[in-house]
PDB file of C-alpha atoms in Angstrom:
ATOM      1  CA  THR A   1       0.000   0.000   0.000  1.00 34.00           C
ATOM      2  CA  GLY A   2       2.937   2.362   0.688  1.00 39.00           C
ATOM      3  CA  GLY A   3       2.599   5.703  -1.078  1.00 37.00           C
ATOM      4  CA  SER A   4      -1.063   5.219  -1.978  1.00 35.00           C
ATOM      5  CA  ILE A   5      -2.030   5.673   1.668  1.00 36.00           C
ATOM      6  CA  LEU A   6      -0.606   9.153   1.911  1.00 36.00           C
ATOM      7  CA  PHE A   7      -2.920  12.103   1.485  1.00 39.00           C
ATOM      8  CA  ASN A   8      -2.720  13.293  -2.112  1.00 43.00           C
ATOM      9  CA  PRO A   9      -5.016  13.779  -5.124  1.00 42.00           C
ATOM     10  CA  PHE A  10      -3.884  10.533  -6.687  1.00 42.00           C
ATOM     11  CA  MET A  11      -4.295   8.286  -3.649  1.00 43.00           C
ATOM     12  CA  PHE A  12      -7.047   6.277  -5.329  1.00 42.00           C
ATOM     13  CA  GLY A  13      -5.004   5.870  -8.506  1.00 44.00           C
ATOM     14  CA  PHE A  14      -6.633   8.762 -10.355  1.00 44.00           C
ATOM     15  CA  ASP A  15      -4.978   9.593 -13.635  1.00 47.00           C
ATOM     16  CA  GLY A  16      -8.004  10.972 -15.481  1.00 49.00           C
ATOM     17  CA  THR A  17      -7.896   8.375 -18.263  1.00 52.00           C
ATOM     18  CA  SER A  18     -10.798   6.126 -17.278  1.00 51.00           C
ATOM     19  CA  ASN A  19     -14.246   6.267 -15.749  1.00 53.00           C
ATOM     20  CA  VAL A  20     -13.099   4.093 -12.822  1.00 51.00           C
ATOM     21  CA  ASP A  21     -10.359   6.579 -11.987  1.00 67.00           C
ATOM     22  CA  SER A  22     -12.808   9.461 -12.311  1.00 74.00           C
ATOM     23  CA  GLU A  23     -15.234   7.755  -9.938  1.00 74.00           C
ATOM     24  CA  LYS A  24     -12.488   7.088  -7.425  1.00 77.00           C
ATOM     25  CA  TYR A  25     -11.357  10.677  -7.597  1.00 80.00           C
ATOM     26  CA  ARG A  26     -14.904  11.984  -7.123  1.00 81.00           C
ATOM     27  CA  CYS A  27     -15.214   9.653  -4.152  1.00 82.00           C
ATOM     28  CA  TYR A  28     -11.982  11.027  -2.712  1.00 84.00           C
ATOM     29  CA  VAL A  29     -13.158  14.614  -3.164  1.00 87.00           C
ATOM     30  CA  ALA A  30     -16.497  13.798  -1.504  1.00 88.00           C
ATOM     31  CA  ILE A  31     -14.679  12.244   1.455  1.00 89.00           C
ATOM     32  CA  ILE A  32     -12.444  15.299   1.879  1.00 90.00           C
ATOM     33  CA  CYS A  33     -15.385  17.722   1.620  1.00 91.00           C
ATOM     34  CA  ALA A  34     -17.419  15.805   4.210  1.00 91.00           C
ATOM     35  CA  LEU A  35     -14.393  15.490   6.481  1.00 92.00           C
ATOM     36  CA  ARG A  36     -13.636  19.202   6.372  1.00 92.00           C
ATOM     37  CA  GLU A  37     -17.279  20.037   7.034  1.00 91.00           C
ATOM     38  CA  ILE A  38     -17.361  17.785  10.109  1.00 91.00           C
ATOM     39  CA  LEU A  39     -14.067  19.136  11.445  1.00 90.00           C
ATOM     40  CA  ASP A  40     -15.458  22.647  11.047  1.00 88.00           C
ATOM     41  CA  GLU A  41     -18.558  21.627  13.015  1.00 86.00           C
ATOM     42  CA  CYS A  42     -16.236  20.340  15.751  1.00 84.00           C
ATOM     43  CA  ARG A  43     -14.415  23.683  15.733  1.00 84.00           C
ATOM     44  CA  ILE A  44     -11.151  22.103  14.639  1.00 86.00           C
ATOM     45  CA  ASN A  45      -9.784  24.555  12.097  1.00 83.00           C
ATOM     46  CA  ILE A  46      -7.013  24.200   9.577  1.00 86.00           C
ATOM     47  CA  GLY A  47      -4.722  26.388  11.686  1.00 84.00           C
ATOM     48  CA  CYS A  48      -4.602  23.669  14.313  1.00 86.00           C
ATOM     49  CA  LYS A  49      -1.559  21.438  13.897  1.00 86.00           C
ATOM     50  CA  GLY A  50      -3.601  18.293  14.540  1.00 91.00           C
ATOM     51  CA  TYR A  51      -6.092  19.160  11.761  1.00 92.00           C
ATOM     52  CA  ILE A  52      -4.036  17.844   8.877  1.00 92.00           C
ATOM     53  CA  TYR A  53      -2.983  14.784  10.874  1.00 94.00           C
ATOM     54  CA  ILE A  54      -6.623  14.001  11.659  1.00 94.00           C
ATOM     55  CA  GLN A  55      -7.470  14.399   7.994  1.00 92.00           C
ATOM     56  CA  ASP A  56      -4.651  12.102   6.910  1.00 92.00           C
ATOM     57  CA  CYS A  57      -5.581   9.501   9.539  1.00 93.00           C
ATOM     58  CA  VAL A  58      -9.165   9.329   8.268  1.00 92.00           C
ATOM     59  CA  ILE A  59      -7.978   9.019   4.677  1.00 90.00           C
ATOM     60  CA  THR A  60      -5.645   6.217   5.765  1.00 89.00           C
ATOM     61  CA  ILE A  61      -8.522   4.409   7.476  1.00 89.00           C
ATOM     62  CA  PHE A  62     -10.594   4.685   4.294  1.00 86.00           C
ATOM     63  CA  ASP A  63      -7.664   3.454   2.249  1.00 83.00           C
ATOM     64  CA  GLN A  64      -7.237   0.425   4.524  1.00 81.00           C
ATOM     65  CA  ARG A  65     -11.002  -0.246   4.199  1.00 79.00           C
ATOM     66  CA  ARG A  66     -11.424  -1.559   7.706  1.00 77.00           C
ATOM     67  CA  MET A  67     -12.362  -0.200  11.107  1.00 77.00           C
ATOM     68  CA  ASN A  68     -10.542  -2.758  13.269  1.00 83.00           C
ATOM     69  CA  ILE A  69      -7.272  -0.951  12.874  1.00 86.00           C
ATOM     70  CA  CYS A  70      -4.248  -0.452  15.107  1.00 89.00           C
ATOM     71  CA  PHE A  71      -3.321   3.199  14.960  1.00 91.00           C
ATOM     72  CA  LYS A  72       0.243   2.744  16.200  1.00 91.00           C
ATOM     73  CA  SER A  73       1.107   0.300  13.427  1.00 90.00           C
ATOM     74  CA  ASP A  74      -1.454   0.912  10.657  1.00 88.00           C
ATOM     75  CA  VAL A  75      -2.131   4.660  10.668  1.00 92.00           C
ATOM     76  CA  TYR A  76       0.324   6.897  12.543  1.00 93.00           C
ATOM     77  CA  PRO A  77       3.468   5.589  10.802  1.00 93.00           C
ATOM     78  CA  TYR A  78       2.085   6.559   7.376  1.00 91.00           C
ATOM     79  CA  VAL A  79       1.170  10.044   8.543  1.00 92.00           C
ATOM     80  CA  ALA A  80       4.537  10.477  10.246  1.00 93.00           C
ATOM     81  CA  ALA A  81       6.379   9.318   7.112  1.00 92.00           C
ATOM     82  CA  LYS A  82       4.470  11.796   4.983  1.00 91.00           C
ATOM     83  CA  TYR A  83       5.693  14.702   7.090  1.00 91.00           C
ATOM     84  CA  GLY A  84       9.146  13.308   7.840  1.00 92.00           C
ATOM     85  CA  ILE A  85       8.387  12.920  11.529  1.00 92.00           C
ATOM     86  CA  ARG A  86      10.407  10.192  13.222  1.00 91.00           C
ATOM     87  CA  ASP A  87       8.367   9.879  16.407  1.00 91.00           C
ATOM     88  CA  ILE A  88       4.688   8.934  15.974  1.00 92.00           C
ATOM     89  CA  GLU A  89       4.034  10.291  19.469  1.00 93.00           C
ATOM     90  CA  ASN A  90       4.189  13.792  17.937  1.00 93.00           C
ATOM     91  CA  ILE A  91       1.309  12.839  15.647  1.00 94.00           C
ATOM     92  CA  GLU A  92      -0.656  11.365  18.565  1.00 95.00           C
ATOM     93  CA  HIS A  93       0.037  14.418  20.723  1.00 95.00           C
ATOM     94  CA  ASN A  94      -1.130  16.957  18.139  1.00 95.00           C
ATOM     95  CA  ILE A  95      -4.282  14.970  17.412  1.00 95.00           C
ATOM     96  CA  ARG A  96      -4.998  14.610  21.145  1.00 94.00           C
ATOM     97  CA  ASN A  97      -4.593  18.376  21.646  1.00 93.00           C
ATOM     98  CA  ALA A  98      -6.924  19.165  18.744  1.00 92.00           C
ATOM     99  CA  ILE A  99      -9.552  16.753  20.069  1.00 90.00           C
ATOM    100  CA  GLY A 100      -9.210  18.104  23.613  1.00 88.00           C
ATOM    101  CA  ALA A 101      -9.630  21.699  22.498  1.00 85.00           C
ATOM    102  CA  ALA A 102     -12.618  20.792  20.323  1.00 83.00           C
ATOM    103  CA  TYR A 103     -14.208  18.832  23.143  1.00 82.00           C
ATOM    104  CA  LYS A 104     -13.892  21.716  25.618  1.00 81.00           C
ATOM    105  CA  LEU A 105     -15.131  24.275  23.101  1.00 77.00           C
ATOM    106  CA  CYS A 106     -18.059  22.190  21.885  1.00 73.00           C
ATOM    107  CA  LEU A 107     -19.259  21.536  25.417  1.00 70.00           C
ATOM    108  CA  SER A 108     -19.148  25.230  26.265  1.00 68.00           C
ATOM    109  CA  ASP A 109     -22.090  27.581  25.813  1.00 53.00           C
ATOM    110  CA  ILE A 110     -20.592  28.766  22.516  1.00 55.00           C
ATOM    111  CA  CYS A 111     -21.193  25.552  20.560  1.00 56.00           C
ATOM    112  CA  GLN A 112     -23.774  23.843  22.765  1.00 59.00           C
ATOM    113  CA  GLY A 113     -22.613  20.333  21.940  1.00 55.00           C
ATOM    114  CA  SER A 114     -22.190  20.609  18.199  1.00 60.00           C
ATOM    115  CA  GLY A 115     -20.384  18.249  15.848  1.00 69.00           C
ATOM    116  CA  ILE A 116     -19.574  14.631  16.570  1.00 72.00           C
ATOM    117  CA  VAL A 117     -18.173  15.634  19.960  1.00 70.00           C
ATOM    118  CA  LYS A 118     -21.747  15.554  21.302  1.00 72.00           C
ATOM    119  CA  TYR A 119     -21.697  11.747  21.053  1.00 73.00           C
ATOM    120  CA  PHE A 120     -19.099  11.436  23.798  1.00 79.00           C
ATOM    121  CA  ASP A 121     -19.744  11.610  27.543  1.00 77.00           C
ATOM    122  CA  LYS A 122     -16.089  12.359  28.225  1.00 84.00           C
ATOM    123  CA  ARG A 123     -13.172  13.501  26.081  1.00 85.00           C
ATOM    124  CA  PRO A 124     -12.691  10.754  23.516  1.00 88.00           C
ATOM    125  CA  THR A 125      -9.412   9.006  22.892  1.00 92.00           C
ATOM    126  CA  ASN A 126      -7.753   9.573  19.534  1.00 93.00           C
ATOM    127  CA  LYS A 127      -8.987   6.198  18.321  1.00 93.00           C
ATOM    128  CA  GLU A 128     -12.580   6.775  19.460  1.00 92.00           C
ATOM    129  CA  PHE A 129     -12.688  10.198  17.837  1.00 92.00           C
ATOM    130  CA  LEU A 130     -11.037   9.147  14.564  1.00 94.00           C
ATOM    131  CA  LEU A 131     -13.245   6.081  14.144  1.00 92.00           C
ATOM    132  CA  ARG A 132     -16.401   8.079  14.913  1.00 92.00           C
ATOM    133  CA  LEU A 133     -15.239  10.740  12.477  1.00 92.00           C
ATOM    134  CA  THR A 134     -14.630   8.097   9.797  1.00 91.00           C
ATOM    135  CA  ARG A 135     -18.120   6.633  10.353  1.00 90.00           C
ATOM    136  CA  GLU A 136     -19.680  10.079  10.093  1.00 90.00           C
ATOM    137  CA  VAL A 137     -17.803  10.860   6.868  1.00 91.00           C
ATOM    138  CA  TYR A 138     -18.912   7.514   5.453  1.00 90.00           C
ATOM    139  CA  ARG A 139     -22.528   8.154   6.464  1.00 88.00           C
ATOM    140  CA  ARG A 140     -22.592  11.606   4.886  1.00 88.00           C
ATOM    141  CA  VAL A 141     -20.899  10.615   1.641  1.00 88.00           C
ATOM    142  CA  TRP A 142     -22.811   7.417   0.992  1.00 82.00           C
ATOM    143  CA  ASN A 143     -26.201   8.640   2.203  1.00 78.00           C
ATOM    144  CA  GLU A 144     -25.980  11.642  -0.077  1.00 61.00           C
ATOM    145  CA  SER A 145     -25.072   9.760  -3.232  1.00 53.00           C
ATOM    146  CA  VAL A 146     -25.834   6.240  -4.374  1.00 45.00           C
ATOM    147  CA  GLU A 147     -23.063   6.400  -6.990  1.00 45.00           C
ATOM    148  CA  PHE A 148     -20.411   6.061  -4.265  1.00 43.00           C
ATOM    149  CA  ALA A 149     -21.893   2.816  -2.935  1.00 44.00           C
ATOM    150  CA  ARG A 150     -19.290   0.777  -4.841  1.00 44.00           C
ATOM    151  CA  PHE A 151     -16.399   2.004  -2.631  1.00 42.00           C
TER     152      PHE A 151
END
């Protein structure tokens, strides 16, 4: 799987020469749009260092096509490699900080429990948050369009 797991426009093998590639690329774009919308609802903005790591983790989960995933061996190493980070704990730390900030903000009077954070009774772990986020992206993309059902 190697390079195809990393976050880039060609991760699904898109080269623009076939309908299959075009469908995969449209699927990828739909996933990214839904993901960014959900992160915005959670008040995690692109200026947050963990934002891009969260995004890449979700894309990696989709690429692996399974939810029973070990983040320390199946997800974080790919994200770390993409950014040239040697220690995956930096990835974990930045994601944890982004989730913690979103959780506090979304439970405050400002957001009144918005986004997927409202589904948690306490601050979620990275794994809980990322898997819930992946499920929500999947639900939004595939409920909105039948053409993506072949993913």
